[in-house]
Amino acid sequence: MINELIEQEKIRQNKAINLIASENYASEAVKTALSSSFTDKYAEGYPGKRYYAGNKIVDELESEVKSLAQKVFHTDYHVNVQAYSGSIANLAVYYALLQPGDTFMGLELSHGGHLTHGHPVTLTGHLYKRITYHVDNKTEMLDYDEIQQLAKEHKPKLIISGASAYSRTIDFERISKIAHEVGAYHLADISHISGLVATGLHPSPFGNADIITTTTHKILRGPRGALIFCQDALSTRIDKAIFPGLQGGPHMNTIAAIGVCLEEALQPNYKTYCQTVIENASALSEELKEAGLKIVANGTDNHLFMIDLRPLGIDGNTAQNKLEAAGIIVNKNTIPFDDASPQNPSGIRIGTPAITTRGMTPEDMPELAAKIATILKTP
Ligand code: DSN
């Protein structure tokens, strides 16, 4: 039964036009590493300091993956490659650097932020006091003056930047400056744009931010996992927060697969891929605009954008379902200043990492845009 479902999912993925901004297709080499013998090994601890025997090869693997991560992001920051996911990576940073009741700042969920950036429905929302910043209500772009003003007023211990649904360039340097002026740490969560940062297609937070987290399965095209980079002075606290603070044995098969995706990201064609992701997103959003659709923040600088459905008089669920019926997979998404609930918000999010992996180029975007526009506009 399970094998049959695996086959069915493979067929579904092959047939679909996948526009989910956070998804991608990992290579066969990444999948082979995931199903390798490393899946059987327990390795609590870190290279050279394990609690079980038989870890010489594991130690070599983890050290090599750490060094690959530093190469890909052109950094000498300390790196931890063991976090099971982006949520745990962010939680580990808060656990390492904050005390319960401390204040930190993050982008409001409906303005593009992520649940793990302190939303009240998460553990972080219970443990810490979260102050949210927003996008400007006219430009729908980050309001850096508001970030500065809120930082001065609330003196947070940490400011998190980064987003799940923000289509414009993030000025990490400015946010670092704002954070450091009030004595706060700056955590940059680059999960969505990590490939763009690695290839120089988005300004990098390395050198300014104190900590940087990223998942490995989005534009990086690896397995589901995460990396935490930090300044050396924070390395012991971050490592201890992951193990033994929050996790047990690291998933060494995932770490091997992260290594494979990092090796792939070091190939020259990875930058070409990332460039095409951006060109596809830009071409698709421009075509949709010409077809009369309203794009949040009036376009995109990265791999994704949101469509504001309110002028069309349909909701996010309806749009998502109509597109899925035509084989186009997107996700409903809140948009800035949305009055509707996250269960049925007023927008959809569209991203191009997966279709670019499948070989689509800007020449394919007019036809795709026409299809999307027709579906959304047809009652
Ligand atoms: N669920 C991911 C996304 O779609 O952006 C983030 O965790």
Short mmCIF file of C-alpha atoms and ligand atoms in Angstrom, two decimals:
data_model
loop_
_atom_site.label_atom_id
_atom_site.label_comp_id
_atom_site.label_asym_id
_atom_site.label_seq_id
_atom_site.Cartn_x
_atom_site.Cartn_y
_atom_site.Cartn_z
CA MET A 1 0.00 0.00 0.00
CA ILE A 2 2.72 2.47 1.02
CA ASN A 3 4.74 1.70 -2.12
CA GLU A 4 1.68 2.37 -4.18
CA LEU A 5 1.18 5.76 -2.51
CA ILE A 6 4.86 6.61 -3.13
CA GLU A 7 4.33 5.84 -6.82
CA GLN A 8 1.11 7.88 -6.92
CA GLU A 9 2.83 10.91 -5.36
CA LYS A 10 5.67 10.65 -7.89
CA ILE A 11 3.14 10.67 -10.74
CA ARG A 12 1.21 13.58 -9.18
CA GLN A 13 4.41 15.62 -8.86
CA ASN A 14 5.40 14.85 -12.45
CA LYS A 15 2.06 15.98 -13.83
CA ALA A 16 1.58 19.12 -11.71
CA ILE A 17 2.75 22.62 -12.44
CA ASN A 18 4.12 23.28 -8.97
CA LEU A 19 4.08 26.96 -8.03
CA ILE A 20 4.47 26.49 -4.27
CA ALA A 21 7.25 28.92 -3.44
CA SER A 22 8.78 26.77 -0.71
CA GLU A 23 8.86 23.49 -2.62
CA ASN A 24 11.32 22.05 -5.11
CA TYR A 25 12.48 18.77 -6.60
CA ALA A 26 15.58 17.26 -4.98
CA SER A 27 18.00 15.44 -7.27
CA GLU A 28 18.26 11.66 -7.37
CA ALA A 29 21.68 12.04 -5.69
CA VAL A 30 20.05 13.85 -2.74
CA LYS A 31 17.40 11.13 -2.48
CA THR A 32 20.04 8.39 -2.63
CA ALA A 33 21.89 10.01 0.29
CA LEU A 34 18.62 10.18 2.25
CA SER A 35 18.11 6.44 1.91
CA SER A 36 21.79 5.60 2.61
CA SER A 37 23.21 3.59 5.53
CA PHE A 38 23.62 6.82 7.51
CA THR A 39 19.91 6.47 8.30
CA ASP A 40 20.79 3.64 10.71
CA LYS A 41 23.39 5.44 12.84
CA TYR A 42 23.00 7.13 16.21
CA ALA A 43 25.45 9.99 16.70
CA GLU A 44 24.40 12.21 19.63
CA GLY A 45 26.98 14.92 20.11
CA TYR A 46 29.27 16.64 17.64
CA PRO A 47 32.37 15.57 15.65
CA GLY A 48 35.01 14.22 18.06
CA LYS A 49 32.52 14.30 20.98
CA ARG A 50 29.96 11.54 20.47
CA TYR A 51 28.18 9.33 23.00
CA TYR A 52 28.25 6.15 20.87
CA ALA A 53 31.05 4.20 19.19
CA GLY A 54 31.26 3.69 15.45
CA ASN A 55 31.16 7.36 14.53
CA LYS A 56 34.49 7.96 12.78
CA ILE A 57 32.86 8.14 9.34
CA VAL A 58 29.94 10.14 10.71
CA ASP A 59 32.43 12.65 12.17
CA GLU A 60 34.11 13.00 8.79
CA LEU A 61 30.75 13.46 7.10
CA GLU A 62 29.50 16.14 9.50
CA SER A 63 32.78 18.07 9.36
CA GLU A 64 32.74 17.98 5.56
CA VAL A 65 29.11 19.17 5.37
CA LYS A 66 29.89 22.05 7.73
CA SER A 67 32.79 23.08 5.55
CA LEU A 68 30.62 22.83 2.40
CA ALA A 69 27.99 25.06 4.04
CA GLN A 70 30.64 27.69 4.78
CA LYS A 71 31.86 27.51 1.17
CA VAL A 72 28.39 27.85 -0.33
CA PHE A 73 27.64 30.95 1.76
CA HIS A 74 31.19 32.38 1.49
CA THR A 75 31.53 32.64 5.25
CA ASP A 76 33.65 31.61 8.18
CA TYR A 77 30.68 31.83 10.62
CA HIS A 78 30.32 28.77 12.83
CA VAL A 79 27.68 26.40 11.41
CA ASN A 80 25.45 23.77 12.97
CA VAL A 81 24.01 21.29 10.44
CA GLN A 82 21.94 19.15 12.81
CA ALA A 83 18.61 21.00 13.13
CA TYR A 84 15.78 18.73 12.02
CA SER A 85 13.90 21.62 10.43
CA GLY A 86 13.66 25.39 10.10
CA SER A 87 11.21 25.60 13.02
CA ILE A 88 13.65 23.85 15.35
CA ALA A 89 16.53 25.96 14.03
CA ASN A 90 14.68 29.17 14.92
CA LEU A 91 13.51 27.78 18.26
CA ALA A 92 17.11 26.81 19.08
CA VAL A 93 18.23 30.39 18.48
CA TYR A 94 15.57 31.80 20.81
CA TYR A 95 16.33 29.11 23.41
CA ALA A 96 20.05 29.91 23.21
CA LEU A 97 19.79 33.68 23.37
CA LEU A 98 16.57 34.63 25.16
CA GLN A 99 15.06 34.07 28.60
CA PRO A 100 11.31 33.40 28.97
CA GLY A 101 9.52 36.74 29.00
CA ASP A 102 12.16 38.49 26.89
CA THR A 103 10.97 40.67 24.03
CA PHE A 104 11.83 40.04 20.41
CA MET A 105 10.61 41.50 17.13
CA GLY A 106 9.47 39.77 13.95
CA LEU A 107 7.45 40.49 10.82
CA GLU A 108 3.65 40.13 11.23
CA LEU A 109 2.47 36.80 9.76
CA SER A 110 -0.10 38.37 7.44
CA HIS A 111 2.54 40.80 6.16
CA GLY A 112 4.81 37.95 5.08
CA GLY A 113 6.35 36.69 8.32
CA HIS A 114 6.49 33.09 9.50
CA LEU A 115 4.75 31.30 12.38
CA THR A 116 8.13 30.60 14.01
CA HIS A 117 8.87 34.32 14.10
CA GLY A 118 6.92 34.53 17.37
CA HIS A 119 3.28 33.97 16.42
CA PRO A 120 1.05 33.48 19.50
CA VAL A 121 -0.12 30.03 18.29
CA THR A 122 3.46 28.70 18.59
CA LEU A 123 5.59 27.89 21.64
CA THR A 124 7.64 31.02 20.92
CA GLY A 125 4.48 33.09 21.33
CA HIS A 126 3.96 31.55 24.79
CA LEU A 127 7.55 31.88 25.98
CA TYR A 128 8.47 35.33 24.75
CA LYS A 129 6.90 38.71 24.22
CA ARG A 130 6.70 39.34 20.50
CA ILE A 131 6.42 42.77 18.93
CA THR A 132 5.48 42.72 15.25
CA TYR A 133 6.66 45.03 12.51
CA HIS A 134 4.88 45.52 9.21
CA VAL A 135 5.02 46.51 5.58
CA ASP A 136 4.03 50.01 4.54
CA ASN A 137 0.35 50.18 3.64
CA LYS A 138 0.98 51.96 0.33
CA THR A 139 4.10 50.28 -1.06
CA GLU A 140 3.51 46.93 0.73
CA MET A 141 7.27 46.87 1.29
CA LEU A 142 9.08 46.62 4.65
CA ASP A 143 8.72 49.78 6.71
CA TYR A 144 12.26 50.18 8.06
CA ASP A 145 11.35 53.40 9.88
CA GLU A 146 8.73 51.50 11.83
CA ILE A 147 11.26 48.74 12.65
CA GLN A 148 13.63 51.39 13.99
CA GLN A 149 10.96 53.16 15.98
CA LEU A 150 9.64 49.91 17.51
CA ALA A 151 13.18 48.78 18.34
CA LYS A 152 13.88 52.04 20.17
CA GLU A 153 10.57 51.87 22.00
CA HIS A 154 10.59 48.19 23.05
CA LYS A 155 14.34 47.49 23.31
CA PRO A 156 14.01 43.86 22.11
CA LYS A 157 16.74 41.36 22.85
CA LEU A 158 16.51 39.99 19.30
CA ILE A 159 15.12 41.10 15.94
CA ILE A 160 14.33 38.44 13.39
CA SER A 161 14.31 39.36 9.71
CA GLY A 162 13.31 37.19 6.78
CA ALA A 163 9.95 36.10 5.49
CA SER A 164 7.81 33.40 3.97
CA ALA A 165 5.79 35.65 1.74
CA TYR A 166 7.70 38.81 0.88
CA SER A 167 8.62 39.49 -2.72
CA ARG A 168 11.05 42.39 -2.36
CA THR A 169 14.73 42.70 -1.43
CA ILE A 170 15.39 42.73 2.31
CA ASP A 171 17.91 45.27 3.58
CA PHE A 172 19.63 42.98 6.10
CA GLU A 173 22.39 45.50 6.71
CA ARG A 174 19.88 48.13 7.81
CA ILE A 175 18.11 45.68 10.14
CA SER A 176 21.45 44.66 11.68
CA LYS A 177 22.21 48.31 12.31
CA ILE A 178 18.81 48.91 13.92
CA ALA A 179 19.24 45.80 16.10
CA HIS A 180 22.75 46.60 17.20
CA GLU A 181 21.86 50.23 18.02
CA VAL A 182 19.49 48.93 20.71
CA GLY A 183 21.77 46.09 21.84
CA ALA A 184 19.68 43.36 20.16
CA TYR A 185 20.86 40.32 18.26
CA HIS A 186 19.90 40.14 14.59
CA LEU A 187 18.70 36.73 13.42
CA ALA A 188 18.24 36.58 9.63
CA ASP A 189 16.03 33.68 8.54
CA ILE A 190 16.97 33.27 4.87
CA SER A 191 15.09 30.00 4.32
CA HIS A 192 13.22 31.28 1.27
CA ILE A 193 16.07 33.08 -0.42
CA SER A 194 19.13 31.08 0.65
CA GLY A 195 20.11 30.12 -2.89
CA LEU A 196 19.82 33.74 -3.99
CA VAL A 197 22.03 34.84 -1.09
CA ALA A 198 24.57 32.08 -1.80
CA THR A 199 24.87 33.04 -5.46
CA GLY A 200 25.01 36.81 -4.88
CA LEU A 201 21.54 37.44 -6.34
CA HIS A 202 20.24 38.88 -3.06
CA PRO A 203 22.29 40.95 -0.57
CA SER A 204 23.79 38.69 2.06
CA PRO A 205 23.26 39.09 5.82
CA PHE A 206 26.62 37.41 6.52
CA GLY A 207 29.02 39.87 8.11
CA ASN A 208 26.18 41.88 9.69
CA ALA A 209 23.63 39.53 11.22
CA ASP A 210 24.67 37.64 14.36
CA ILE A 211 22.83 34.46 13.45
CA ILE A 212 21.51 33.16 10.14
CA THR A 213 19.12 30.24 9.76
CA THR A 214 17.97 28.53 6.59
CA THR A 215 16.06 25.46 5.62
CA THR A 216 17.71 23.25 3.03
CA HIS A 217 14.76 22.02 0.96
CA LYS A 218 13.46 25.18 -0.67
CA ILE A 219 15.49 26.94 -3.35
CA LEU A 220 18.57 25.00 -2.12
CA ARG A 221 16.92 21.80 -3.48
CA GLY A 222 18.13 19.58 -0.65
CA PRO A 223 16.40 17.35 1.90
CA ARG A 224 14.12 18.73 4.62
CA GLY A 225 16.54 20.09 7.20
CA ALA A 226 18.21 23.31 8.30
CA LEU A 227 21.48 25.12 8.90
CA ILE A 228 22.25 27.58 11.70
CA PHE A 229 25.17 29.95 11.17
CA CYS A 230 26.40 32.20 13.96
CA GLN A 231 29.26 34.40 15.04
CA ASP A 232 31.90 32.33 16.86
CA ALA A 233 31.08 33.89 20.24
CA LEU A 234 27.60 32.29 20.09
CA SER A 235 28.62 28.87 18.80
CA THR A 236 28.61 26.97 22.12
CA ARG A 237 25.20 28.31 23.08
CA ILE A 238 23.70 27.47 19.67
CA ASP A 239 25.19 23.97 19.57
CA LYS A 240 24.00 23.23 23.11
CA ALA A 241 20.51 24.51 22.29
CA ILE A 242 20.25 22.00 19.42
CA PHE A 243 21.85 19.09 21.31
CA PRO A 244 21.05 18.29 24.07
CA GLY A 245 18.64 21.26 24.42
CA LEU A 246 16.02 20.42 21.83
CA GLN A 247 17.07 17.38 19.87
CA GLY A 248 18.47 13.88 20.28
CA GLY A 249 20.50 12.03 17.68
CA PRO A 250 21.03 13.98 14.47
CA HIS A 251 19.58 12.50 11.29
CA MET A 252 22.88 11.65 9.64
CA ASN A 253 21.21 10.55 6.39
CA THR A 254 19.67 14.03 6.12
CA ILE A 255 23.04 15.61 6.87
CA ALA A 256 24.60 13.49 4.08
CA ALA A 257 21.84 14.67 1.72
CA ILE A 258 22.44 18.29 2.79
CA GLY A 259 26.08 17.72 1.83
CA VAL A 260 25.02 16.53 -1.61
CA CYS A 261 22.77 19.56 -2.21
CA LEU A 262 25.56 21.88 -1.07
CA GLU A 263 27.97 20.23 -3.52
CA GLU A 264 25.34 20.81 -6.21
CA ALA A 265 24.98 24.46 -5.16
CA LEU A 266 28.72 24.93 -5.70
CA GLN A 267 28.41 24.01 -9.39
CA PRO A 268 28.34 26.96 -11.81
CA ASN A 269 24.94 25.89 -13.19
CA TYR A 270 23.34 26.51 -9.77
CA LYS A 271 23.76 30.26 -10.18
CA THR A 272 22.20 30.02 -13.65
CA TYR A 273 19.30 28.12 -12.09
CA CYS A 274 18.79 30.81 -9.40
CA GLN A 275 18.97 33.56 -12.01
CA THR A 276 16.27 31.80 -14.07
CA VAL A 277 14.10 31.39 -10.94
CA ILE A 278 14.12 35.18 -10.52
CA GLU A 279 13.55 35.84 -14.24
CA ASN A 280 10.62 33.42 -14.27
CA ALA A 281 9.02 35.04 -11.21
CA SER A 282 9.48 38.48 -12.68
CA ALA A 283 8.12 37.49 -16.12
CA LEU A 284 5.13 35.67 -14.62
CA SER A 285 4.18 38.52 -12.29
CA GLU A 286 4.51 41.11 -15.10
CA GLU A 287 2.32 39.00 -17.42
CA LEU A 288 -0.29 38.61 -14.70
CA LYS A 289 -0.25 42.35 -14.09
CA GLU A 290 -0.85 42.94 -17.79
CA ALA A 291 -3.76 40.55 -17.56
CA GLY A 292 -5.22 42.90 -14.92
CA LEU A 293 -4.33 41.03 -11.72
CA LYS A 294 -3.16 42.86 -8.61
CA ILE A 295 0.30 41.79 -7.43
CA VAL A 296 1.25 42.57 -3.81
CA ALA A 297 4.11 45.11 -3.62
CA ASN A 298 3.56 45.58 -7.36
CA GLY A 299 5.96 42.81 -8.38
CA THR A 300 8.94 40.82 -7.25
CA ASP A 301 12.73 40.91 -6.85
CA ASN A 302 13.00 37.26 -5.86
CA HIS A 303 11.46 33.84 -6.43
CA LEU A 304 7.88 34.55 -5.38
CA PHE A 305 4.97 36.96 -5.35
CA MET A 306 1.41 37.16 -4.05
CA ILE A 307 -1.78 37.87 -5.97
CA ASP A 308 -4.32 40.03 -4.14
CA LEU A 309 -7.62 38.37 -5.05
CA ARG A 310 -9.91 41.01 -3.59
CA PRO A 311 -10.44 42.90 -6.87
CA LEU A 312 -11.52 39.60 -8.46
CA GLY A 313 -14.08 38.97 -5.72
CA ILE A 314 -12.80 35.46 -4.93
CA ASP A 315 -11.12 34.07 -1.85
CA GLY A 316 -7.88 32.13 -1.42
CA ASN A 317 -9.54 28.73 -1.05
CA THR A 318 -11.57 29.17 -4.22
CA ALA A 319 -8.53 30.29 -6.20
CA GLN A 320 -6.34 27.48 -4.87
CA ASN A 321 -9.00 24.85 -5.66
CA LYS A 322 -9.79 26.16 -9.14
CA LEU A 323 -6.10 26.19 -10.06
CA GLU A 324 -5.55 22.71 -8.61
CA ALA A 325 -8.40 21.39 -10.74
CA ALA A 326 -6.38 22.59 -13.74
CA GLY A 327 -3.15 20.97 -12.47
CA ILE A 328 -1.62 24.20 -11.14
CA ILE A 329 -0.58 23.92 -7.49
CA VAL A 330 -0.36 27.10 -5.38
CA ASN A 331 -1.10 27.96 -1.77
CA LYS A 332 -3.65 30.37 -0.38
CA ASN A 333 -1.89 33.12 1.55
CA THR A 334 -2.73 36.10 3.67
CA ILE A 335 -1.79 39.41 2.17
CA PRO A 336 -0.86 42.62 3.98
CA PHE A 337 -3.80 44.30 5.72
CA ASP A 338 -5.96 41.26 5.00
CA ASP A 339 -9.26 41.23 6.90
CA ALA A 340 -9.85 37.56 6.08
CA SER A 341 -8.60 34.65 8.19
CA PRO A 342 -5.49 32.55 7.40
CA GLN A 343 -7.89 29.60 6.80
CA ASN A 344 -9.43 31.46 3.90
CA PRO A 345 -7.28 34.48 3.15
CA SER A 346 -7.50 36.99 0.32
CA GLY A 347 -4.42 35.99 -1.60
CA ILE A 348 -2.43 33.22 -3.20
CA ARG A 349 1.36 32.85 -3.22
CA ILE A 350 3.18 31.88 -6.37
CA GLY A 351 6.82 30.82 -6.60
CA THR A 352 9.06 29.61 -9.40
CA PRO A 353 11.84 27.42 -7.85
CA ALA A 354 10.12 24.11 -8.70
CA ILE A 355 9.01 24.93 -12.26
CA THR A 356 12.51 26.24 -12.98
CA THR A 357 14.02 22.94 -11.82
CA ARG A 358 11.63 21.30 -14.26
CA GLY A 359 13.12 23.41 -17.07
CA MET A 360 10.61 26.24 -17.55
CA THR A 361 12.03 29.56 -18.75
CA PRO A 362 10.69 33.12 -19.14
CA GLU A 363 9.46 32.18 -22.64
CA ASP A 364 6.99 29.80 -20.99
CA MET A 365 5.56 32.45 -18.67
CA PRO A 366 3.08 34.22 -21.03
CA GLU A 367 1.19 30.96 -21.63
CA LEU A 368 1.23 30.04 -17.93
CA ALA A 369 0.08 33.54 -16.93
CA ALA A 370 -2.76 33.46 -19.47
CA LYS A 371 -3.92 30.12 -18.06
CA ILE A 372 -3.82 31.36 -14.46
CA ALA A 373 -5.55 34.65 -15.31
CA THR A 374 -8.33 32.91 -17.25
CA ILE A 375 -8.97 30.43 -14.45
CA LEU A 376 -9.06 33.14 -11.77
CA LYS A 377 -11.24 35.49 -13.78
CA THR A 378 -13.77 32.86 -14.92
CA PRO A 379 -16.69 32.78 -12.46
N1 DSN B 1 5.88 26.30 5.01
C1 DSN B 1 6.98 27.09 4.49
C2 DSN B 1 6.54 28.01 3.43
O1 DSN B 1 5.72 27.58 2.65
O2 DSN B 1 7.00 29.13 3.33
C3 DSN B 1 7.70 27.79 5.55
O3 DSN B 1 7.88 26.97 6.64
#
